[in-house]
mmCIF file of C-alpha atoms in Angstrom:
data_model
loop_
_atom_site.group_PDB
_atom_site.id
_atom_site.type_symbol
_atom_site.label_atom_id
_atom_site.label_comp_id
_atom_site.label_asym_id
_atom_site.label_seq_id
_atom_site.Cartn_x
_atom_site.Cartn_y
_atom_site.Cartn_z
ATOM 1 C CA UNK A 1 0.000 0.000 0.000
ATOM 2 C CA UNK A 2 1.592 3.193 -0.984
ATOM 3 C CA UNK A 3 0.645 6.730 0.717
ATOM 4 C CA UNK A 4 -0.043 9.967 -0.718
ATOM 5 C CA UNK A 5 -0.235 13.710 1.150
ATOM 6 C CA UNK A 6 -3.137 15.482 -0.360
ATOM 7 C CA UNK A 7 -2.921 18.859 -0.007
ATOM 8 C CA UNK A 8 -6.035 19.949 -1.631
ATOM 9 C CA UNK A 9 -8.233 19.221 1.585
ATOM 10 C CA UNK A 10 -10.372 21.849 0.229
ATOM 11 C CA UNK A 11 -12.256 19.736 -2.384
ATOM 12 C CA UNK A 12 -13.601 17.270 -0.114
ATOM 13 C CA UNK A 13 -17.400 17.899 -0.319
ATOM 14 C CA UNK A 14 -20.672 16.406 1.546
ATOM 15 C CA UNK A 15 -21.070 12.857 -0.125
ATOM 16 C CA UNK A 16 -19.131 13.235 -3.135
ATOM 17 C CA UNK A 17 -16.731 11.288 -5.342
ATOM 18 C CA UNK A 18 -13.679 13.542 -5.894
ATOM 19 C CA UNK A 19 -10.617 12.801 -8.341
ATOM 20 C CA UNK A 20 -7.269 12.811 -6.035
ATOM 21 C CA UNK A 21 -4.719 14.991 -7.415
ATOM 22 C CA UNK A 22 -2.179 11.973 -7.336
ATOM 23 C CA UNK A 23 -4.227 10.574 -9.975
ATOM 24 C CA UNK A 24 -3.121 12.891 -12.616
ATOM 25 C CA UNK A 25 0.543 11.779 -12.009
ATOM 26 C CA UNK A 26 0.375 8.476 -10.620
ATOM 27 C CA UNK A 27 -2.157 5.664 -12.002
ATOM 28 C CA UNK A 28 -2.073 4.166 -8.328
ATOM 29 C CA UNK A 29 -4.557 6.482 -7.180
ATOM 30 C CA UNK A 30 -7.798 7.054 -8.503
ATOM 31 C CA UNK A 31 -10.135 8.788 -6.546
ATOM 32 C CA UNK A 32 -11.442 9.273 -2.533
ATOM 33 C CA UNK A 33 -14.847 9.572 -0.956
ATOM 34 C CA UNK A 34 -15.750 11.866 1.389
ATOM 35 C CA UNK A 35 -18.586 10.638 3.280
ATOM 36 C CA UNK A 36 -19.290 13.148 5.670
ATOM 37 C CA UNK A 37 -23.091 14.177 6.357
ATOM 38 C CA UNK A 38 -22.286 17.925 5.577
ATOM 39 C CA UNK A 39 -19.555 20.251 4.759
ATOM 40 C CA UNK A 40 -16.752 18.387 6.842
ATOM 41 C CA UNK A 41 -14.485 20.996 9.120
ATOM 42 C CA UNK A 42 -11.034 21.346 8.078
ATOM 43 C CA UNK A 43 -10.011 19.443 11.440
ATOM 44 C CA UNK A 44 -11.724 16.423 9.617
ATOM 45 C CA UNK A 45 -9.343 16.614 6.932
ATOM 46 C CA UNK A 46 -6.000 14.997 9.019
ATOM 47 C CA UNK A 47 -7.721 11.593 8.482
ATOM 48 C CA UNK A 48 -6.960 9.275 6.254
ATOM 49 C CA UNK A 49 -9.055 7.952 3.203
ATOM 50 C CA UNK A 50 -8.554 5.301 1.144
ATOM 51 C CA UNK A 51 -8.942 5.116 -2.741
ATOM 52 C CA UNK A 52 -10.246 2.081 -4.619
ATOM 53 C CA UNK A 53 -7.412 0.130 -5.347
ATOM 54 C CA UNK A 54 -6.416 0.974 -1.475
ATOM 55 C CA UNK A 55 -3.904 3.786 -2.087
ATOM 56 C CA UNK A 56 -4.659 5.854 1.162
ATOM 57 C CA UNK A 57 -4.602 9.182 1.052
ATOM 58 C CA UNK A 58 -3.431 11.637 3.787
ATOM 59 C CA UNK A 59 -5.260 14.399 3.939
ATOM 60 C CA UNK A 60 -3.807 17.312 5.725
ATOM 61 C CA UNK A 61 -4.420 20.971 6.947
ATOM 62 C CA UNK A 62 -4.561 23.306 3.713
ATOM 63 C CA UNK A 63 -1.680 25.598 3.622
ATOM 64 C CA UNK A 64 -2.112 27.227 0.396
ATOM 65 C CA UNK A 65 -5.138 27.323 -1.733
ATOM 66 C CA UNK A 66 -7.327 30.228 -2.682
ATOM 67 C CA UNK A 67 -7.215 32.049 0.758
ATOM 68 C CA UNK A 68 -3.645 31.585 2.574
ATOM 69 C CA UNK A 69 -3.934 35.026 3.802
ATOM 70 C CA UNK A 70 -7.205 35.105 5.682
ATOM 71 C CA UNK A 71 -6.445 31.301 6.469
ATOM 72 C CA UNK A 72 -3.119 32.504 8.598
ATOM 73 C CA UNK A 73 -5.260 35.801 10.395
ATOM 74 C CA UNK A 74 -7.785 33.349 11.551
ATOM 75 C CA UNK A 75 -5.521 31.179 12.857
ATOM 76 C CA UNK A 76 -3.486 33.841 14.154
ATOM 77 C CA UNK A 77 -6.768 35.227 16.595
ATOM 78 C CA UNK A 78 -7.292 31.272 17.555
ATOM 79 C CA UNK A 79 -3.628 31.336 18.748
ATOM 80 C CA UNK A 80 -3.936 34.703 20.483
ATOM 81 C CA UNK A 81 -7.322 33.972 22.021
ATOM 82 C CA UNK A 82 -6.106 30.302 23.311
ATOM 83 C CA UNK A 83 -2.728 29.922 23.873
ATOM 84 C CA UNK A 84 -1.044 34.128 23.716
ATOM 85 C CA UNK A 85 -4.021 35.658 26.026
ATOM 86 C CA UNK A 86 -3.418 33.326 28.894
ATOM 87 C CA UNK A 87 0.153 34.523 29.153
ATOM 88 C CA UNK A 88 -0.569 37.932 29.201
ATOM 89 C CA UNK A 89 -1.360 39.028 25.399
ATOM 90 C CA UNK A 90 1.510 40.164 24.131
ATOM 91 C CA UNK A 91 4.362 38.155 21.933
ATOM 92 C CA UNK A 92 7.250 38.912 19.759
ATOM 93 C CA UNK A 93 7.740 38.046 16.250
ATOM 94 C CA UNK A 94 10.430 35.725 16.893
ATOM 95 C CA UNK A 95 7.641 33.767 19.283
ATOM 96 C CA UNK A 96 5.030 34.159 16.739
ATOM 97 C CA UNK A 97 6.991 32.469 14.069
ATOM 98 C CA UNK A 98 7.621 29.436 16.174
ATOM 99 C CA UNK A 99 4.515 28.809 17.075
ATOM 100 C CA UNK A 100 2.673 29.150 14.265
ATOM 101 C CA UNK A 101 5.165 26.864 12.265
ATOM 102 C CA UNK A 102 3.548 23.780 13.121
ATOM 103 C CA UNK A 103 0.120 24.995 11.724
ATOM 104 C CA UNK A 104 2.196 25.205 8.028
ATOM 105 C CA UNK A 105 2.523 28.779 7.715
ATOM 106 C CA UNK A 106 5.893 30.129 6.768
ATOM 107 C CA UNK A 107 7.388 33.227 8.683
ATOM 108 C CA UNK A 108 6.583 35.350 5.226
ATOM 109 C CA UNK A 109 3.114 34.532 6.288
ATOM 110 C CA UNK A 110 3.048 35.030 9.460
ATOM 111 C CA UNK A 111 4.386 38.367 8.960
ATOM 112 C CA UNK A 112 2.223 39.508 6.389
ATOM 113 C CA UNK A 113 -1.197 38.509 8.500
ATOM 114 C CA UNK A 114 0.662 40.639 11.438
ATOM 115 C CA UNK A 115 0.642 43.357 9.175
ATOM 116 C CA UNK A 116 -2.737 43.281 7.895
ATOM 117 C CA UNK A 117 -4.297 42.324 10.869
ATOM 118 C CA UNK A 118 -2.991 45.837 12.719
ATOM 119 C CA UNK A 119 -3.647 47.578 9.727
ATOM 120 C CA UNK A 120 -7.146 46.604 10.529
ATOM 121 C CA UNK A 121 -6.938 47.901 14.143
ATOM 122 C CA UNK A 122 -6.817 44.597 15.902
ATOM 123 C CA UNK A 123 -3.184 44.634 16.935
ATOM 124 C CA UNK A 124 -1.086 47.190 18.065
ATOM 125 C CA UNK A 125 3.285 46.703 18.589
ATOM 126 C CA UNK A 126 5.265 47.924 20.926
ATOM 127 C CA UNK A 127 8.764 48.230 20.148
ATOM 128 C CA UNK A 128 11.832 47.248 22.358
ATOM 129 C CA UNK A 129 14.750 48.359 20.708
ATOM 130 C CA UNK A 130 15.539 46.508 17.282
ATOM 131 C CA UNK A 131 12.453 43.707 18.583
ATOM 132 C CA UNK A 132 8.441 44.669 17.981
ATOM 133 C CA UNK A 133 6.031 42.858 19.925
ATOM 134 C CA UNK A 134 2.169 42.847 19.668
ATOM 135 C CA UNK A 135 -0.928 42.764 21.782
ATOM 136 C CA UNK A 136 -4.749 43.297 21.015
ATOM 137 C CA UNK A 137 -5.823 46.325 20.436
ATOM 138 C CA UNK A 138 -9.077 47.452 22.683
ATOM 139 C CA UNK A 139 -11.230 46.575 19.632
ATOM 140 C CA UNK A 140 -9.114 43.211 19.418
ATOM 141 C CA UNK A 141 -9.669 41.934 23.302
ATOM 142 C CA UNK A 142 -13.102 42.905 23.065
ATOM 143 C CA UNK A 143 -13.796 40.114 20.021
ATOM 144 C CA UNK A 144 -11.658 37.726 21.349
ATOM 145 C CA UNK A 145 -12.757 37.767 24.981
ATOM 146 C CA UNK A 146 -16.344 37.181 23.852
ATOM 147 C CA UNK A 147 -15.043 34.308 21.324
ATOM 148 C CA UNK A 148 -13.043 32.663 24.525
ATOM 149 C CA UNK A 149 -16.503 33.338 26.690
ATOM 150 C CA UNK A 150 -18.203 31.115 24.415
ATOM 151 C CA UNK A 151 -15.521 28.924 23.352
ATOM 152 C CA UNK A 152 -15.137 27.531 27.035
ATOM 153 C CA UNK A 153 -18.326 28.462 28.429
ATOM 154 C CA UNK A 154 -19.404 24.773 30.179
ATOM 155 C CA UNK A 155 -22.935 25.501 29.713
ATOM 156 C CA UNK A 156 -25.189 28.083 28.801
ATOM 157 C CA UNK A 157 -26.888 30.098 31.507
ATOM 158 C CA UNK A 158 -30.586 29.733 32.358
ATOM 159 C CA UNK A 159 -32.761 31.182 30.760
ATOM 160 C CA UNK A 160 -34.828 33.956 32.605
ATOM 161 C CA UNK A 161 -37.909 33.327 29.657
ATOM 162 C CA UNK A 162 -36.826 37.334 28.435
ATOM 163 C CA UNK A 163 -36.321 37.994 25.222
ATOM 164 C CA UNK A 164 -34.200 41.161 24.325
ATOM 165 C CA UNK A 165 -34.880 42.816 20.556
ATOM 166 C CA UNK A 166 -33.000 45.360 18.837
ATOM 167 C CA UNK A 167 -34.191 47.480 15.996
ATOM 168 C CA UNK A 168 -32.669 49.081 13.896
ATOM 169 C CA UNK A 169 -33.251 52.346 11.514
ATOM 170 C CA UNK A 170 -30.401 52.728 9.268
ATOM 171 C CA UNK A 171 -30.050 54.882 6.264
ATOM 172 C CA UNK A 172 -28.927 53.788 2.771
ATOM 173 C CA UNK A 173 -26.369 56.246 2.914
ATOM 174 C CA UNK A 174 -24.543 53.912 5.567
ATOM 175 C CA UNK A 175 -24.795 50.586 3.891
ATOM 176 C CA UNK A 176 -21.363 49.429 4.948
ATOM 177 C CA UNK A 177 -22.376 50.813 8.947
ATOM 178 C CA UNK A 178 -25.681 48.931 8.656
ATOM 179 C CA UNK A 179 -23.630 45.296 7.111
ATOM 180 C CA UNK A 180 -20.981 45.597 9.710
ATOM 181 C CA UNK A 181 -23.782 45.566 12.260
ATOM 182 C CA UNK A 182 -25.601 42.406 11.116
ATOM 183 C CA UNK A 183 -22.271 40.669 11.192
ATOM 184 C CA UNK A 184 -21.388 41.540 14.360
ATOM 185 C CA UNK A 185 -25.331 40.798 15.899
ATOM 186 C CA UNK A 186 -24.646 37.193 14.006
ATOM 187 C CA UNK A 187 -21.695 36.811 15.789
ATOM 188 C CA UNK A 188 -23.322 37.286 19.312
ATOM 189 C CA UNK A 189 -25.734 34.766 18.764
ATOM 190 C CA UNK A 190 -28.619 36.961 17.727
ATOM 191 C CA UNK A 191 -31.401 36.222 14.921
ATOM 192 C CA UNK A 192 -33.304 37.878 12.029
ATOM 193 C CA UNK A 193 -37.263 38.422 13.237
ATOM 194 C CA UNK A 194 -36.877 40.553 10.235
ATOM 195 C CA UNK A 195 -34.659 42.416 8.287
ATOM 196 C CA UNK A 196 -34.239 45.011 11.053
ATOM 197 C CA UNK A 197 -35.661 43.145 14.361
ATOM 198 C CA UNK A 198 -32.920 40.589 15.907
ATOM 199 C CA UNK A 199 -33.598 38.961 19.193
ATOM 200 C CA UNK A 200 -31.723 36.866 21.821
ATOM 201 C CA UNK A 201 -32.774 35.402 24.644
ATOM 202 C CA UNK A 202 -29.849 36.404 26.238
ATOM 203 C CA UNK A 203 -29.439 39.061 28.492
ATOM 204 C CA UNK A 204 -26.482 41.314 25.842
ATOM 205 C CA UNK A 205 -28.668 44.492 26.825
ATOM 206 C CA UNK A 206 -25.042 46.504 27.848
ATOM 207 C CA UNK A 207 -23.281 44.290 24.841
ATOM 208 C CA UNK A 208 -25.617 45.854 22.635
ATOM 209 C CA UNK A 209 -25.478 49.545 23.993
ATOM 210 C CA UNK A 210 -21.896 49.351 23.460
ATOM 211 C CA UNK A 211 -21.878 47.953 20.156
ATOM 212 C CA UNK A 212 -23.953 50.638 18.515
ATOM 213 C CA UNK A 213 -21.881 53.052 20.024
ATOM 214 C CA UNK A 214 -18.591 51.418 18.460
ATOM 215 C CA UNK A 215 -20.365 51.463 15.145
ATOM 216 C CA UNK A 216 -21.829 55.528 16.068
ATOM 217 C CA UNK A 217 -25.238 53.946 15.362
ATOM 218 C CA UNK A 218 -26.478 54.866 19.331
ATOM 219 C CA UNK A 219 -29.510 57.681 17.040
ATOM 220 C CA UNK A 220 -30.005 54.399 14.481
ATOM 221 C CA UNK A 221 -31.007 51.537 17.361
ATOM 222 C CA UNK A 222 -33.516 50.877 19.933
ATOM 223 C CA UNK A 223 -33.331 48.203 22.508
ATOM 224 C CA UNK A 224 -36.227 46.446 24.196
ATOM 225 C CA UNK A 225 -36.615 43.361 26.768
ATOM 226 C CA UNK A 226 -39.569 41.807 26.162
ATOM 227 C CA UNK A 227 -41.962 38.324 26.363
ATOM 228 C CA UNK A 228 -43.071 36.514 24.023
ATOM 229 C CA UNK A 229 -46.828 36.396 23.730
ATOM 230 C CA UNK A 230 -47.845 34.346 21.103
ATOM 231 C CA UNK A 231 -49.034 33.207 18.758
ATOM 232 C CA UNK A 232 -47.357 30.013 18.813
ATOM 233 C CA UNK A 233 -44.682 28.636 21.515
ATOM 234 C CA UNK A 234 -40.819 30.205 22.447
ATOM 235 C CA UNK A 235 -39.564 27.186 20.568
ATOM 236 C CA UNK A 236 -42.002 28.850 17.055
ATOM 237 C CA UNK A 237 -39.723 32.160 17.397
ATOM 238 C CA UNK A 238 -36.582 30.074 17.675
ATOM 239 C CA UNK A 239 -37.639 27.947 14.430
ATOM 240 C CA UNK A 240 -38.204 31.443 12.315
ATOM 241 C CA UNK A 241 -34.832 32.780 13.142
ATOM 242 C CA UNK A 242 -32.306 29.794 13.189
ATOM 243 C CA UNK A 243 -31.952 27.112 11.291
ATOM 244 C CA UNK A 244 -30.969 24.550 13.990
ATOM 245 C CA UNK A 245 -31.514 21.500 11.623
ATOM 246 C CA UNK A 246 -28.513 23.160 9.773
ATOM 247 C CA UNK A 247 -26.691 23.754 12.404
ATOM 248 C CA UNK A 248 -27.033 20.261 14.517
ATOM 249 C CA UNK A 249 -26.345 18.736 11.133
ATOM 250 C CA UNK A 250 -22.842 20.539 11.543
ATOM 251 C CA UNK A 251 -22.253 19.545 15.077
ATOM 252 C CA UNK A 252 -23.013 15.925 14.090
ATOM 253 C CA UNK A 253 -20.405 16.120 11.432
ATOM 254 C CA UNK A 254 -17.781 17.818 13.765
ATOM 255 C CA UNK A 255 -18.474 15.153 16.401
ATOM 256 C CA UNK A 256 -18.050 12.183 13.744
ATOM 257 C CA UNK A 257 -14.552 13.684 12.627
ATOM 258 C CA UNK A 258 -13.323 14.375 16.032
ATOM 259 C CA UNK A 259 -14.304 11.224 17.652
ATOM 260 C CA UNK A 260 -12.251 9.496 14.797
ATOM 261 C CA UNK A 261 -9.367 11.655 15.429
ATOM 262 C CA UNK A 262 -9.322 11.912 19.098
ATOM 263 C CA UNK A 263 -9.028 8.257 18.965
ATOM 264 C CA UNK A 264 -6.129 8.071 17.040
ATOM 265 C CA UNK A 265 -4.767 10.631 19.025
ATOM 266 C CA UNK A 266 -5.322 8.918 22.274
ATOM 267 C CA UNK A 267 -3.191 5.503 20.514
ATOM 268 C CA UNK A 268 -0.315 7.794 20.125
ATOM 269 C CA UNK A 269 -0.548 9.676 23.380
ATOM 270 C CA UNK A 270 -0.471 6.380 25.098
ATOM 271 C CA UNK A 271 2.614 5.030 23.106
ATOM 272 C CA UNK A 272 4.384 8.323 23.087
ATOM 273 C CA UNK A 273 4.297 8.805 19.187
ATOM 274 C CA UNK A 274 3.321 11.975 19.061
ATOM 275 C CA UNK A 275 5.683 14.988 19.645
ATOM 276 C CA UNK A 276 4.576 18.233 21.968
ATOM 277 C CA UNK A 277 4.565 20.713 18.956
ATOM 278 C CA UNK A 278 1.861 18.474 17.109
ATOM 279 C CA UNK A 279 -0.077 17.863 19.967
ATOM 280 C CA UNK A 280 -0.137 21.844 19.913
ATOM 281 C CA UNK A 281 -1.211 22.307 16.188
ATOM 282 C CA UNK A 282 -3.908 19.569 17.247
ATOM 283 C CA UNK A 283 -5.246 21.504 19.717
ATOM 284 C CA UNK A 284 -5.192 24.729 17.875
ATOM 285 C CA UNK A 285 -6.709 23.186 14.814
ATOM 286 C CA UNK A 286 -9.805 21.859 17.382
ATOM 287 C CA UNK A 287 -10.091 25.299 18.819
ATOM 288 C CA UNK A 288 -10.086 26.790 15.889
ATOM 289 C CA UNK A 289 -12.373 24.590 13.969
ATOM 290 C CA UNK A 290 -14.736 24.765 16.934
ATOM 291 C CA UNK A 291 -15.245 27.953 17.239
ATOM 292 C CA UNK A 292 -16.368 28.525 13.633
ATOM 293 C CA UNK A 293 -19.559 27.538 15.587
ATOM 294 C CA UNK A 294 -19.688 31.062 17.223
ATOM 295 C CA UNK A 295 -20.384 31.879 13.778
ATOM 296 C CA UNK A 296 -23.607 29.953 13.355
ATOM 297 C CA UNK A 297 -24.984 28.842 16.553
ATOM 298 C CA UNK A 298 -26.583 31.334 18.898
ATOM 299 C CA UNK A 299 -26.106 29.113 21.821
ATOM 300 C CA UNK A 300 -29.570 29.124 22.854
ATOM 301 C CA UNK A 301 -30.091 28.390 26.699
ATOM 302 C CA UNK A 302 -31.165 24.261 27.085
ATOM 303 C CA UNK A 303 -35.042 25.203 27.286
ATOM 304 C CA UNK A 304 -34.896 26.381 23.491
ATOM 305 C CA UNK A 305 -32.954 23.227 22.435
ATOM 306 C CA UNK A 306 -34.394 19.737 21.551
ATOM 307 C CA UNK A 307 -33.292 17.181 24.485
ATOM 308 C CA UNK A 308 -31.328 15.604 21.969
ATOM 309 C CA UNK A 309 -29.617 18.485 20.756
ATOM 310 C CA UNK A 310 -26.322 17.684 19.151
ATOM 311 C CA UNK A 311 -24.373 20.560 20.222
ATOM 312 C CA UNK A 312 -24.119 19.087 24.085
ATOM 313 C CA UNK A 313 -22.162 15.840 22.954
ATOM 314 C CA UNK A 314 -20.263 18.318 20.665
ATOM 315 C CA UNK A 315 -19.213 20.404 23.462
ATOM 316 C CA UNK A 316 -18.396 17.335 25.840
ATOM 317 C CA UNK A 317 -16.421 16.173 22.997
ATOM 318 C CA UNK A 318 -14.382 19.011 22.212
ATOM 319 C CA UNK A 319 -13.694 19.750 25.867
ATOM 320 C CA UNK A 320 -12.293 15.679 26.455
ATOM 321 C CA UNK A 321 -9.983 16.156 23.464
ATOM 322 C CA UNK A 322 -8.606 19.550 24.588
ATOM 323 C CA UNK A 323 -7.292 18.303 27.629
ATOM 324 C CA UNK A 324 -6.149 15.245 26.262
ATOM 325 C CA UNK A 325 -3.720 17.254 24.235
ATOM 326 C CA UNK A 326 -3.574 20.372 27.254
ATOM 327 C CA UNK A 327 -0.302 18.871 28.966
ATOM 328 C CA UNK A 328 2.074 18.448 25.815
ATOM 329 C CA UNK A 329 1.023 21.490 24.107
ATOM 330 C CA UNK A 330 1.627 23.457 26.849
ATOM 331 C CA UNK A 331 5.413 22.012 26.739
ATOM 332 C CA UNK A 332 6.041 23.190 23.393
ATOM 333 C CA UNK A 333 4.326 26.748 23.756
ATOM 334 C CA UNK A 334 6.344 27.572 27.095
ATOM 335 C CA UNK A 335 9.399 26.611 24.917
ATOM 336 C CA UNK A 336 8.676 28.695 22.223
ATOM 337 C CA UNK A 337 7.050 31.627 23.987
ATOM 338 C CA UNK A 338 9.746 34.428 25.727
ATOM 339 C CA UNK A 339 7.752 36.833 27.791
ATOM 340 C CA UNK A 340 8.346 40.260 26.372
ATOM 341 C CA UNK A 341 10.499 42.548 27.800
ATOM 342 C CA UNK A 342 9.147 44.208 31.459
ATOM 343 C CA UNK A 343 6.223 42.062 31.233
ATOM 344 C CA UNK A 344 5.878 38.692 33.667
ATOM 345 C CA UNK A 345 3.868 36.402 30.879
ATOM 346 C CA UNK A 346 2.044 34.807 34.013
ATOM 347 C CA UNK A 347 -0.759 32.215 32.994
ATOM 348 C CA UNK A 348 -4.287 33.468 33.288
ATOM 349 C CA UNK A 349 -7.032 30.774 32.942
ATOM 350 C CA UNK A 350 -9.342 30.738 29.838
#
């Protein structure tokens, strides 16, 4: 049996046939099945599949592709918000490199996502002689602390049967304003009533005041707190603005993948085959292919949820595999990390 490294991960599709790219140099291989129940994670993509004439195929973590760029500043904010923010949020270059060199991006890249993210007015640097070194920017620690708040949050809190709505009145004029907005209210977890009514049943009611004065919308939005009153049950206003059935279909498929790998991760754990710096791009590729669900699930409190909601095993799941790989990846950060100059780098819990 001969092996192959794929690096086209990016073609694997829901229940479909692909041609591997061996196969146009090497008659050995001639094509793979992905069968995973929806759009598989990227995690997914470290295991291996096997072609019909049993020619597996390695499928690993894309590192080029159409989007290296914006694939090496997300990874760069899962990075900062797991493994840089604990040890007091600031790193130098040198650091940066080193630790992101396990993930497959070269120090070229690295520096150019540095560079575009604090053009952006994420990051800011502080400079110490010939050395920079860089931190989150208020803007920056404000998205990242609410990504790690729902990242690690254990469970959601109970729910107080409130409902809090914000409308919005925006001009055309301030299209871009008015875009930025809905991204940032699909971020929190909020939905669509309609095009200018989102609710949560989540108490965000300071969140949301100081959101629309970030975006100098405070004479654009109104908040309310309110109950629902019919007609039809809390569970009707959750089904008009999610789509849970997409969204459990996801969990299902990142729970599938995991459980695979995390098993094949626990073998080499427990026979020492697997070195501290890939146990760290392990855990940073779980991190940050779990919290892609900040993205699309509002994290609606348990009474909202079917009993058999999806996202629960998901969340047990990705917490068992985190620690699994806690220990060695914490080896290899401490020896790549140097606490900056004239600050202590102590450890602060997620």
């Amino acid at each position: 049996m001969c092996t192959r490294v794929c690096r086209y991960s990016s073609v694997i599709s829901s229940g479909l046939s692909t041609i591997c790219p061996w196969a146009m140099r090497s008659s050995s291989c001639a094509s793979v099945t992905a069968a995973i129940a929806s759009r598989p994670p990227r995690y997914d993509t470290f295991f291996a599949r096997t072609c019909k004439n049993a020619c597996t195929i390695i499928i690993r973590p894309l590192s080029g592709g159409r989007q290296p760029e914006m694939r090496a500043r997300s990874l760069l904010f899962t990075v900062y918000g797991d493994s840089i923010r604990p040890h007091g949020g600031e790193i130098g270059m040198r650091s940066l490199i080193r630790l992101m060199a396990p993930l497959e991006l070269s120090p070229r890249a690295v520096r150019a996502a540095v560079s575009r993210i604090a053009r952006q007015g994420w990051l800011r640097t502080r400079r110490v002689g010939r050395r920079a070194f860089y931190s989150l920017t208020p803007q920056g620690a404000w998205r990242v602390e609410q990504g790690v708040r729902r990242v690690y949050q254990v469970e959601p809190a109970r729910w107080d049967g409130r409902w809090r709505l914000l409308t919005y009145a925006i001009p055309e004029g301030r299209r871009i304003a008015r875009d930025r907005l809905r991204r940032e209210l699909t971020w929190l977890g909020l939905g669509p009533l309609s095009r200018s009514t989102w609710v949560t049943p989540h108490n965000l009611t300071d969140l949301l005041r100081e959101l629309a004065r970030a975006h100098g919308l405070d004479g654009n939005v109104a908040i309310f707190e309110a109950a629902h009153l019919g007609p039809g049950q809390d569970r009707a206003l959750v089904e008009r603005c999610w789509d849970l059935g997409a969204v459990g279909a996801r969990y299902r498929a990142f729970t599938a993948a995991t459980g695979r790998r995390a098993a094949a991760l626990h073998r080499r754990l427990r026979k020492r085959a697997i070195s501290d710096e890939a146990c760290f791009a392990e855990k940073i590729l779980l991190v940050h292919e779990y919290r892609k669900f900040l993205f699309v699930d509002p994290g609606l409190p348990s009474a909202l949820l079917p009993s058999d909601w999806p996202g629960r095993a998901a969340a047990r799941l990705f917490r068992d595999v985190y620690q699994m790989l806690a220990g060695p990846a914490a080896r290899f950060f401490e020896a790549a990390f140097e606490p900056p100059p004239g600050r202590p780098g102590g450890v602060i819990s997620p």
